């Protein structure tokens, strides 16, 4: 028989509260919290974290020393992070790692490990890593909101790349991802309950609107330091935005590379379909404990229409509009709604039922 909540012993380490230090436990006891079917989330500096990731945040914030040549990728979870990690790694390292080779790092290593996350890879488990051996430019990723980034990131000349995705697609991807993480003895995580919490801002690193708008506003204030990208734009015009990304990271394509088709080769190597079909991404686990395959589902634009009702889509859109007005977002706004809702659409009940039967 399935249980409503799993005992700690059945949870992966990265979802357990009893793995953190006593100091972190003491802080957790003072923070607002929300229980979900999978874990307890704690609100710290205005955003929601699970215990182990928050411990990584607490280590990362004072100890990470950004260098001027660093490049940080920032996203909310399930916004296309793995794809952009692959693109950024390949762009920066294309001189040393020829793209058309069988031993390219992407063939043997998941992009998540090639561009490590600050708070739950490098600074997790109460560790402070020595990053001096990392070659310049160092590539890191984070899900931290802009206001919670380490002080050294704000004070240095390091670059920030932010990838934004339609929150409706993000929610559907998050729901699938959460169900992949759940122990087998736990009932499937309720879709409607998770949606309700998401609309309240209770999700990994949520509220999503504050996360997106924090980086968007910084991209307007400081475009030399901050590049704001949209997942939907990159899917629609990948060559254009790959060139933008390369230019921003100070590794633009040469005329020779353009002639030789290097842009298209990078897009082919880093395509969602190619990455998903690599053996390394079908089996095994990351250093953080996640299964490699958990990061590859569909990667499509507008998949939310197969799961959300028109009313649910409208509800999210109304939340977004209200937040944009409150933050004074005007003409140059982040496209938080790249896919217009279709009033005649119906969610794909077969897909939902199939997921419920797993």
mmCIF file of C-alpha atoms in Angstrom:
data_model
loop_
_atom_site.group_PDB
_atom_site.id
_atom_site.type_symbol
_atom_site.label_atom_id
_atom_site.label_comp_id
_atom_site.label_asym_id
_atom_site.label_seq_id
_atom_site.Cartn_x
_atom_site.Cartn_y
_atom_site.Cartn_z
ATOM 1 C CA UNK A 1 0.000 0.000 0.000
ATOM 2 C CA UNK A 2 1.229 3.507 -0.818
ATOM 3 C CA UNK A 3 1.822 5.956 1.955
ATOM 4 C CA UNK A 4 0.890 9.644 1.946
ATOM 5 C CA UNK A 5 4.333 10.762 3.078
ATOM 6 C CA UNK A 6 7.593 8.810 2.866
ATOM 7 C CA UNK A 7 9.762 8.066 5.885
ATOM 8 C CA UNK A 8 13.160 9.763 5.793
ATOM 9 C CA UNK A 9 14.917 6.484 5.102
ATOM 10 C CA UNK A 10 13.140 6.153 1.742
ATOM 11 C CA UNK A 11 14.009 9.635 0.529
ATOM 12 C CA UNK A 12 17.085 10.406 -1.572
ATOM 13 C CA UNK A 13 19.733 12.213 0.438
ATOM 14 C CA UNK A 14 19.150 15.518 -1.332
ATOM 15 C CA UNK A 15 15.519 15.559 -0.135
ATOM 16 C CA UNK A 16 16.141 14.754 3.525
ATOM 17 C CA UNK A 17 16.153 17.288 6.361
ATOM 18 C CA UNK A 18 18.128 15.140 8.804
ATOM 19 C CA UNK A 19 21.297 15.370 6.699
ATOM 20 C CA UNK A 20 21.989 19.051 7.440
ATOM 21 C CA UNK A 21 24.155 20.490 10.222
ATOM 22 C CA UNK A 22 22.838 21.482 13.632
ATOM 23 C CA UNK A 23 23.432 25.140 12.748
ATOM 24 C CA UNK A 24 21.238 24.775 9.686
ATOM 25 C CA UNK A 25 18.622 22.882 11.690
ATOM 26 C CA UNK A 26 18.533 25.758 14.160
ATOM 27 C CA UNK A 27 17.906 28.236 11.337
ATOM 28 C CA UNK A 28 15.222 26.025 9.798
ATOM 29 C CA UNK A 29 13.294 26.062 13.063
ATOM 30 C CA UNK A 30 12.912 29.856 12.757
ATOM 31 C CA UNK A 31 11.816 30.005 9.108
ATOM 32 C CA UNK A 32 8.336 29.911 7.559
ATOM 33 C CA UNK A 33 7.713 26.487 6.068
ATOM 34 C CA UNK A 34 5.341 24.692 3.726
ATOM 35 C CA UNK A 35 4.940 20.934 3.620
ATOM 36 C CA UNK A 36 4.572 19.318 0.229
ATOM 37 C CA UNK A 37 4.009 15.667 -0.614
ATOM 38 C CA UNK A 38 7.699 15.262 -1.388
ATOM 39 C CA UNK A 39 9.465 17.475 1.147
ATOM 40 C CA UNK A 40 9.274 20.495 3.407
ATOM 41 C CA UNK A 41 10.217 23.846 1.890
ATOM 42 C CA UNK A 42 11.582 26.753 3.941
ATOM 43 C CA UNK A 43 11.332 30.443 3.092
ATOM 44 C CA UNK A 44 14.682 32.206 3.294
ATOM 45 C CA UNK A 45 15.321 35.736 2.019
ATOM 46 C CA UNK A 46 11.925 35.663 0.322
ATOM 47 C CA UNK A 47 12.340 32.373 -1.592
ATOM 48 C CA UNK A 48 11.611 28.680 -0.970
ATOM 49 C CA UNK A 49 14.290 26.002 -0.501
ATOM 50 C CA UNK A 50 14.493 22.480 0.801
ATOM 51 C CA UNK A 51 16.816 21.928 3.771
ATOM 52 C CA UNK A 52 19.867 20.506 2.001
ATOM 53 C CA UNK A 53 19.866 23.114 -0.750
ATOM 54 C CA UNK A 54 19.464 25.898 1.797
ATOM 55 C CA UNK A 55 22.515 24.579 3.621
ATOM 56 C CA UNK A 56 24.418 24.910 0.344
ATOM 57 C CA UNK A 57 23.148 28.468 -0.035
ATOM 58 C CA UNK A 58 24.383 29.357 3.445
ATOM 59 C CA UNK A 59 27.859 28.022 2.611
ATOM 60 C CA UNK A 60 27.964 29.532 -0.862
ATOM 61 C CA UNK A 61 26.937 33.089 -0.013
ATOM 62 C CA UNK A 62 29.905 34.011 2.227
ATOM 63 C CA UNK A 63 32.545 31.708 0.753
ATOM 64 C CA UNK A 64 32.241 31.816 -3.040
ATOM 65 C CA UNK A 65 34.792 34.259 -4.430
ATOM 66 C CA UNK A 66 33.816 35.268 -7.942
ATOM 67 C CA UNK A 67 36.534 36.126 -10.434
ATOM 68 C CA UNK A 68 36.108 38.801 -13.073
ATOM 69 C CA UNK A 69 36.316 36.166 -15.805
ATOM 70 C CA UNK A 70 33.653 33.881 -14.288
ATOM 71 C CA UNK A 71 30.407 33.208 -16.137
ATOM 72 C CA UNK A 72 27.336 32.211 -14.114
ATOM 73 C CA UNK A 73 24.201 30.687 -15.589
ATOM 74 C CA UNK A 74 21.114 31.476 -13.507
ATOM 75 C CA UNK A 75 17.690 29.874 -13.946
ATOM 76 C CA UNK A 76 14.681 28.662 -12.066
ATOM 77 C CA UNK A 77 14.599 24.846 -12.058
ATOM 78 C CA UNK A 78 13.234 23.214 -15.235
ATOM 79 C CA UNK A 79 13.768 26.257 -17.444
ATOM 80 C CA UNK A 80 16.153 24.690 -19.960
ATOM 81 C CA UNK A 81 19.197 24.725 -17.689
ATOM 82 C CA UNK A 82 20.726 21.499 -19.024
ATOM 83 C CA UNK A 83 20.477 22.650 -22.646
ATOM 84 C CA UNK A 84 22.083 26.024 -21.944
ATOM 85 C CA UNK A 85 24.823 24.411 -19.853
ATOM 86 C CA UNK A 86 25.714 22.263 -22.849
ATOM 87 C CA UNK A 87 25.752 25.273 -25.176
ATOM 88 C CA UNK A 88 27.829 27.452 -22.851
ATOM 89 C CA UNK A 89 30.360 24.712 -22.113
ATOM 90 C CA UNK A 90 30.786 23.913 -25.803
ATOM 91 C CA UNK A 91 31.135 27.574 -26.779
ATOM 92 C CA UNK A 92 33.799 28.356 -24.202
ATOM 93 C CA UNK A 93 35.797 25.149 -24.741
ATOM 94 C CA UNK A 94 35.487 24.679 -28.506
ATOM 95 C CA UNK A 95 39.158 25.475 -29.135
ATOM 96 C CA UNK A 96 40.352 22.724 -26.760
ATOM 97 C CA UNK A 97 37.491 20.272 -27.328
ATOM 98 C CA UNK A 98 36.795 19.805 -31.051
ATOM 99 C CA UNK A 99 33.081 19.446 -31.643
ATOM 100 C CA UNK A 100 33.159 16.556 -34.109
ATOM 101 C CA UNK A 101 34.890 13.967 -31.943
ATOM 102 C CA UNK A 102 33.699 10.815 -30.205
ATOM 103 C CA UNK A 103 35.395 11.806 -26.954
ATOM 104 C CA UNK A 104 33.872 15.272 -26.596
ATOM 105 C CA UNK A 105 33.083 15.864 -22.894
ATOM 106 C CA UNK A 106 29.354 16.046 -23.647
ATOM 107 C CA UNK A 107 29.498 12.481 -24.974
ATOM 108 C CA UNK A 108 30.892 11.158 -21.699
ATOM 109 C CA UNK A 109 29.559 13.581 -19.061
ATOM 110 C CA UNK A 110 26.144 15.025 -18.274
ATOM 111 C CA UNK A 111 26.039 18.833 -18.788
ATOM 112 C CA UNK A 112 24.962 19.216 -15.160
ATOM 113 C CA UNK A 113 28.384 17.985 -14.019
ATOM 114 C CA UNK A 114 30.302 19.969 -16.655
ATOM 115 C CA UNK A 115 28.836 23.232 -15.339
ATOM 116 C CA UNK A 116 28.399 22.579 -11.593
ATOM 117 C CA UNK A 117 25.743 24.257 -9.518
ATOM 118 C CA UNK A 118 27.065 26.426 -6.698
ATOM 119 C CA UNK A 119 24.599 25.597 -3.940
ATOM 120 C CA UNK A 120 23.841 21.909 -4.435
ATOM 121 C CA UNK A 121 26.995 20.654 -6.156
ATOM 122 C CA UNK A 122 29.988 22.650 -4.957
ATOM 123 C CA UNK A 123 28.861 23.945 -1.557
ATOM 124 C CA UNK A 124 26.499 21.129 -0.590
ATOM 125 C CA UNK A 125 26.999 18.919 2.465
ATOM 126 C CA UNK A 126 28.654 21.686 4.493
ATOM 127 C CA UNK A 127 31.714 21.795 2.249
ATOM 128 C CA UNK A 128 33.760 24.757 1.022
ATOM 129 C CA UNK A 129 35.564 23.661 -2.151
ATOM 130 C CA UNK A 130 38.876 24.930 -3.475
ATOM 131 C CA UNK A 131 37.985 26.336 -6.888
ATOM 132 C CA UNK A 132 41.424 27.756 -7.647
ATOM 133 C CA UNK A 133 42.231 24.876 -9.983
ATOM 134 C CA UNK A 134 39.286 25.632 -12.284
ATOM 135 C CA UNK A 135 40.522 26.981 -15.613
ATOM 136 C CA UNK A 136 39.454 30.469 -16.655
ATOM 137 C CA UNK A 137 36.814 31.329 -17.646
ATOM 138 C CA UNK A 138 35.118 29.303 -14.924
ATOM 139 C CA UNK A 139 31.552 28.236 -15.672
ATOM 140 C CA UNK A 140 29.077 27.806 -12.825
ATOM 141 C CA UNK A 141 25.327 27.598 -12.511
ATOM 142 C CA UNK A 142 22.890 28.605 -9.813
ATOM 143 C CA UNK A 143 19.172 28.717 -9.118
ATOM 144 C CA UNK A 144 19.647 31.504 -6.577
ATOM 145 C CA UNK A 145 17.550 34.651 -7.033
ATOM 146 C CA UNK A 146 19.508 37.758 -7.953
ATOM 147 C CA UNK A 147 19.197 39.349 -4.513
ATOM 148 C CA UNK A 148 20.602 36.217 -2.819
ATOM 149 C CA UNK A 149 23.704 35.799 -4.985
ATOM 150 C CA UNK A 150 27.047 35.839 -3.141
ATOM 151 C CA UNK A 151 28.351 39.338 -2.488
ATOM 152 C CA UNK A 152 31.416 38.659 -4.630
ATOM 153 C CA UNK A 153 29.197 38.114 -7.688
ATOM 154 C CA UNK A 154 27.692 41.576 -7.299
ATOM 155 C CA UNK A 155 31.051 43.231 -6.678
ATOM 156 C CA UNK A 156 33.076 41.534 -9.416
ATOM 157 C CA UNK A 157 32.961 41.971 -13.187
ATOM 158 C CA UNK A 158 31.814 38.382 -13.727
ATOM 159 C CA UNK A 159 29.117 37.740 -16.315
ATOM 160 C CA UNK A 160 25.577 36.534 -15.624
ATOM 161 C CA UNK A 161 23.394 34.700 -18.131
ATOM 162 C CA UNK A 162 19.732 34.211 -17.214
ATOM 163 C CA UNK A 163 17.386 31.850 -19.046
ATOM 164 C CA UNK A 164 13.662 32.494 -18.672
ATOM 165 C CA UNK A 165 10.954 30.037 -19.747
ATOM 166 C CA UNK A 166 7.172 30.271 -19.898
ATOM 167 C CA UNK A 167 6.082 29.547 -16.297
ATOM 168 C CA UNK A 168 3.251 27.328 -17.532
ATOM 169 C CA UNK A 169 5.725 24.989 -19.217
ATOM 170 C CA UNK A 170 8.027 25.247 -16.208
ATOM 171 C CA UNK A 171 5.241 24.121 -13.892
ATOM 172 C CA UNK A 172 4.420 21.040 -15.977
ATOM 173 C CA UNK A 173 8.099 20.125 -16.184
ATOM 174 C CA UNK A 174 8.499 20.627 -12.420
ATOM 175 C CA UNK A 175 5.556 18.343 -11.719
ATOM 176 C CA UNK A 176 7.027 15.587 -13.874
ATOM 177 C CA UNK A 177 10.460 16.095 -12.298
ATOM 178 C CA UNK A 178 9.050 15.915 -8.769
ATOM 179 C CA UNK A 179 7.324 12.643 -9.577
ATOM 180 C CA UNK A 180 10.599 11.220 -10.867
ATOM 181 C CA UNK A 181 12.199 12.068 -7.521
ATOM 182 C CA UNK A 182 9.504 10.499 -5.353
ATOM 183 C CA UNK A 183 10.104 7.125 -3.697
ATOM 184 C CA UNK A 184 8.122 4.306 -5.281
ATOM 185 C CA UNK A 185 6.070 3.805 -2.113
ATOM 186 C CA UNK A 186 4.733 7.362 -2.344
ATOM 187 C CA UNK A 187 1.526 8.090 -4.261
ATOM 188 C CA UNK A 188 1.863 10.248 -7.347
ATOM 189 C CA UNK A 189 2.127 13.927 -6.424
ATOM 190 C CA UNK A 190 -1.266 15.552 -6.973
ATOM 191 C CA UNK A 191 -1.341 17.819 -10.013
ATOM 192 C CA UNK A 192 -3.957 20.277 -8.743
ATOM 193 C CA UNK A 193 -2.406 20.554 -5.275
ATOM 194 C CA UNK A 194 1.018 21.271 -6.764
ATOM 195 C CA UNK A 195 -0.490 23.849 -9.125
ATOM 196 C CA UNK A 196 -2.180 25.632 -6.224
ATOM 197 C CA UNK A 197 1.114 25.910 -4.342
ATOM 198 C CA UNK A 198 2.919 27.067 -7.500
ATOM 199 C CA UNK A 199 0.402 29.887 -7.914
ATOM 200 C CA UNK A 200 1.118 30.870 -4.288
ATOM 201 C CA UNK A 201 4.826 30.997 -5.129
ATOM 202 C CA UNK A 202 5.627 27.808 -3.190
ATOM 203 C CA UNK A 203 7.985 25.814 -5.406
ATOM 204 C CA UNK A 204 11.728 25.185 -5.725
ATOM 205 C CA UNK A 205 13.304 28.675 -5.592
ATOM 206 C CA UNK A 206 9.886 30.313 -5.959
ATOM 207 C CA UNK A 207 8.061 32.628 -6.255
ATOM 208 C CA UNK A 208 8.924 32.330 -9.943
ATOM 209 C CA UNK A 209 7.771 35.882 -10.726
ATOM 210 C CA UNK A 210 10.158 37.474 -8.230
ATOM 211 C CA UNK A 211 12.979 35.260 -9.506
ATOM 212 C CA UNK A 212 12.447 36.280 -13.138
ATOM 213 C CA UNK A 213 11.851 39.964 -12.487
ATOM 214 C CA UNK A 214 14.927 40.264 -10.276
ATOM 215 C CA UNK A 215 17.208 39.238 -13.118
ATOM 216 C CA UNK A 216 15.189 41.120 -15.735
ATOM 217 C CA UNK A 217 15.548 44.398 -13.867
ATOM 218 C CA UNK A 218 19.288 43.823 -13.497
ATOM 219 C CA UNK A 219 19.597 43.185 -17.240
ATOM 220 C CA UNK A 220 18.130 46.658 -17.830
ATOM 221 C CA UNK A 221 20.398 48.306 -15.269
ATOM 222 C CA UNK A 222 23.587 46.522 -16.291
ATOM 223 C CA UNK A 223 23.416 44.942 -19.780
ATOM 224 C CA UNK A 224 27.204 44.590 -19.965
ATOM 225 C CA UNK A 225 27.139 42.205 -17.003
ATOM 226 C CA UNK A 226 23.739 40.545 -17.424
ATOM 227 C CA UNK A 227 22.319 38.763 -20.488
ATOM 228 C CA UNK A 228 18.616 37.856 -20.294
ATOM 229 C CA UNK A 229 17.548 35.060 -22.657
ATOM 230 C CA UNK A 230 14.179 33.482 -23.390
ATOM 231 C CA UNK A 231 13.910 29.737 -23.909
ATOM 232 C CA UNK A 232 11.215 30.221 -26.541
ATOM 233 C CA UNK A 233 13.312 32.713 -28.507
ATOM 234 C CA UNK A 234 16.275 30.351 -28.469
ATOM 235 C CA UNK A 235 14.143 27.485 -29.750
ATOM 236 C CA UNK A 236 12.729 29.668 -32.528
ATOM 237 C CA UNK A 237 15.992 31.330 -33.617
ATOM 238 C CA UNK A 238 18.825 29.209 -32.196
ATOM 239 C CA UNK A 239 21.578 30.510 -34.494
ATOM 240 C CA UNK A 240 20.840 34.150 -33.695
ATOM 241 C CA UNK A 241 20.844 33.630 -29.945
ATOM 242 C CA UNK A 242 23.850 31.304 -29.947
ATOM 243 C CA UNK A 243 25.813 34.101 -31.634
ATOM 244 C CA UNK A 244 24.504 36.576 -29.033
ATOM 245 C CA UNK A 245 25.590 34.242 -26.268
ATOM 246 C CA UNK A 246 29.051 33.726 -27.762
ATOM 247 C CA UNK A 247 29.531 37.480 -28.180
ATOM 248 C CA UNK A 248 28.455 38.155 -24.594
ATOM 249 C CA UNK A 249 30.868 35.543 -23.225
ATOM 250 C CA UNK A 250 33.785 37.048 -25.206
ATOM 251 C CA UNK A 251 34.142 34.017 -27.491
ATOM 252 C CA UNK A 252 32.478 35.185 -30.728
ATOM 253 C CA UNK A 253 32.499 33.067 -33.861
ATOM 254 C CA UNK A 254 35.201 33.877 -36.386
ATOM 255 C CA UNK A 255 34.443 34.256 -40.085
ATOM 256 C CA UNK A 256 36.181 30.929 -40.664
ATOM 257 C CA UNK A 257 34.003 29.201 -38.068
ATOM 258 C CA UNK A 258 30.891 30.659 -39.665
ATOM 259 C CA UNK A 259 31.983 29.388 -43.076
ATOM 260 C CA UNK A 260 32.829 25.942 -41.731
ATOM 261 C CA UNK A 261 29.418 25.556 -40.100
ATOM 262 C CA UNK A 262 30.606 25.539 -36.489
ATOM 263 C CA UNK A 263 27.411 27.263 -35.328
ATOM 264 C CA UNK A 264 25.244 24.462 -36.705
ATOM 265 C CA UNK A 265 27.585 21.769 -35.384
ATOM 266 C CA UNK A 266 27.317 23.163 -31.853
ATOM 267 C CA UNK A 267 23.537 23.308 -32.127
ATOM 268 C CA UNK A 268 23.469 19.710 -33.361
ATOM 269 C CA UNK A 269 25.751 18.439 -30.594
ATOM 270 C CA UNK A 270 23.803 20.280 -27.899
ATOM 271 C CA UNK A 271 20.325 19.617 -29.269
ATOM 272 C CA UNK A 272 17.853 18.171 -26.815
ATOM 273 C CA UNK A 273 17.360 15.070 -28.933
ATOM 274 C CA UNK A 274 21.069 14.364 -29.260
ATOM 275 C CA UNK A 275 21.781 14.879 -25.561
ATOM 276 C CA UNK A 276 18.844 12.714 -24.508
ATOM 277 C CA UNK A 277 19.973 9.839 -26.746
ATOM 278 C CA UNK A 278 23.561 9.755 -25.472
ATOM 279 C CA UNK A 279 24.258 6.684 -23.354
ATOM 280 C CA UNK A 280 25.703 8.786 -20.532
ATOM 281 C CA UNK A 281 22.345 10.543 -20.120
ATOM 282 C CA UNK A 282 20.274 7.350 -20.155
ATOM 283 C CA UNK A 283 21.864 5.717 -17.117
ATOM 284 C CA UNK A 284 23.798 6.581 -13.985
ATOM 285 C CA UNK A 285 23.605 9.430 -11.514
ATOM 286 C CA UNK A 286 25.132 12.856 -11.110
ATOM 287 C CA UNK A 287 27.499 13.683 -8.279
ATOM 288 C CA UNK A 288 24.519 15.380 -6.581
ATOM 289 C CA UNK A 289 22.547 12.126 -6.540
ATOM 290 C CA UNK A 290 20.062 12.938 -9.306
ATOM 291 C CA UNK A 291 19.584 10.396 -12.068
ATOM 292 C CA UNK A 292 21.008 11.608 -15.387
ATOM 293 C CA UNK A 293 17.809 10.736 -17.234
ATOM 294 C CA UNK A 294 15.737 12.986 -14.948
ATOM 295 C CA UNK A 295 16.927 16.048 -16.864
ATOM 296 C CA UNK A 296 15.584 14.988 -20.248
ATOM 297 C CA UNK A 297 11.839 14.798 -20.833
ATOM 298 C CA UNK A 298 10.476 16.711 -23.846
ATOM 299 C CA UNK A 299 11.891 20.240 -23.921
ATOM 300 C CA UNK A 300 9.020 21.465 -26.095
ATOM 301 C CA UNK A 301 7.408 24.895 -26.168
ATOM 302 C CA UNK A 302 3.716 24.899 -25.228
ATOM 303 C CA UNK A 303 3.587 21.416 -23.683
ATOM 304 C CA UNK A 304 1.525 22.931 -20.864
ATOM 305 C CA UNK A 305 -1.536 22.765 -23.137
ATOM 306 C CA UNK A 306 -1.510 18.983 -22.726
ATOM 307 C CA UNK A 307 -1.916 19.272 -18.947
ATOM 308 C CA UNK A 308 -3.373 22.608 -17.842
ATOM 309 C CA UNK A 309 -6.992 23.539 -18.441
ATOM 310 C CA UNK A 310 -7.682 26.886 -20.104
ATOM 311 C CA UNK A 311 -8.779 28.179 -16.692
ATOM 312 C CA UNK A 312 -5.488 27.133 -15.091
ATOM 313 C CA UNK A 313 -3.535 28.803 -17.881
ATOM 314 C CA UNK A 314 -5.578 31.975 -17.438
ATOM 315 C CA UNK A 315 -4.971 31.898 -13.687
ATOM 316 C CA UNK A 316 -1.196 31.824 -14.148
ATOM 317 C CA UNK A 317 -1.360 34.556 -16.786
ATOM 318 C CA UNK A 318 -3.407 36.777 -14.469
ATOM 319 C CA UNK A 319 -0.859 36.287 -11.690
ATOM 320 C CA UNK A 320 1.931 37.260 -14.073
ATOM 321 C CA UNK A 321 0.086 40.379 -15.267
ATOM 322 C CA UNK A 322 -0.576 41.492 -11.694
ATOM 323 C CA UNK A 323 3.074 41.015 -10.706
ATOM 324 C CA UNK A 324 4.292 42.912 -13.760
ATOM 325 C CA UNK A 325 2.066 45.865 -12.904
ATOM 326 C CA UNK A 326 3.152 45.803 -9.262
ATOM 327 C CA UNK A 327 6.820 45.848 -10.285
ATOM 328 C CA UNK A 328 6.234 48.641 -12.795
ATOM 329 C CA UNK A 329 7.317 46.575 -15.786
ATOM 330 C CA UNK A 330 6.620 48.598 -18.913
ATOM 331 C CA UNK A 331 7.298 48.354 -22.612
ATOM 332 C CA UNK A 332 10.612 46.525 -22.297
ATOM 333 C CA UNK A 333 9.167 43.647 -20.368
ATOM 334 C CA UNK A 334 10.372 40.094 -19.866
ATOM 335 C CA UNK A 335 8.181 37.849 -21.992
ATOM 336 C CA UNK A 336 6.693 35.835 -19.169
ATOM 337 C CA UNK A 337 3.883 34.701 -21.471
ATOM 338 C CA UNK A 338 5.530 33.659 -24.746
ATOM 339 C CA UNK A 339 2.697 31.287 -25.679
ATOM 340 C CA UNK A 340 -0.756 32.833 -25.909
ATOM 341 C CA UNK A 341 -3.489 30.634 -24.416
ATOM 342 C CA UNK A 342 -5.946 29.018 -26.813
ATOM 343 C CA UNK A 343 -9.487 29.357 -25.394
ATOM 344 C CA UNK A 344 -10.557 26.218 -27.263
ATOM 345 C CA UNK A 345 -7.773 23.928 -26.106
ATOM 346 C CA UNK A 346 -8.306 20.949 -23.829
ATOM 347 C CA UNK A 347 -5.616 19.205 -21.774
ATOM 348 C CA UNK A 348 -4.530 15.810 -23.022
ATOM 349 C CA UNK A 349 -6.319 13.573 -20.539
ATOM 350 C CA UNK A 350 -4.624 10.464 -21.940
ATOM 351 C CA UNK A 351 -1.203 11.869 -21.041
ATOM 352 C CA UNK A 352 -2.362 12.814 -17.558
ATOM 353 C CA UNK A 353 -3.998 9.443 -16.969
ATOM 354 C CA UNK A 354 -0.894 7.649 -18.241
ATOM 355 C CA UNK A 355 1.224 9.589 -15.735
ATOM 356 C CA UNK A 356 -1.181 8.736 -12.920
ATOM 357 C CA UNK A 357 -0.906 5.032 -13.695
ATOM 358 C CA UNK A 358 2.913 4.962 -13.378
#
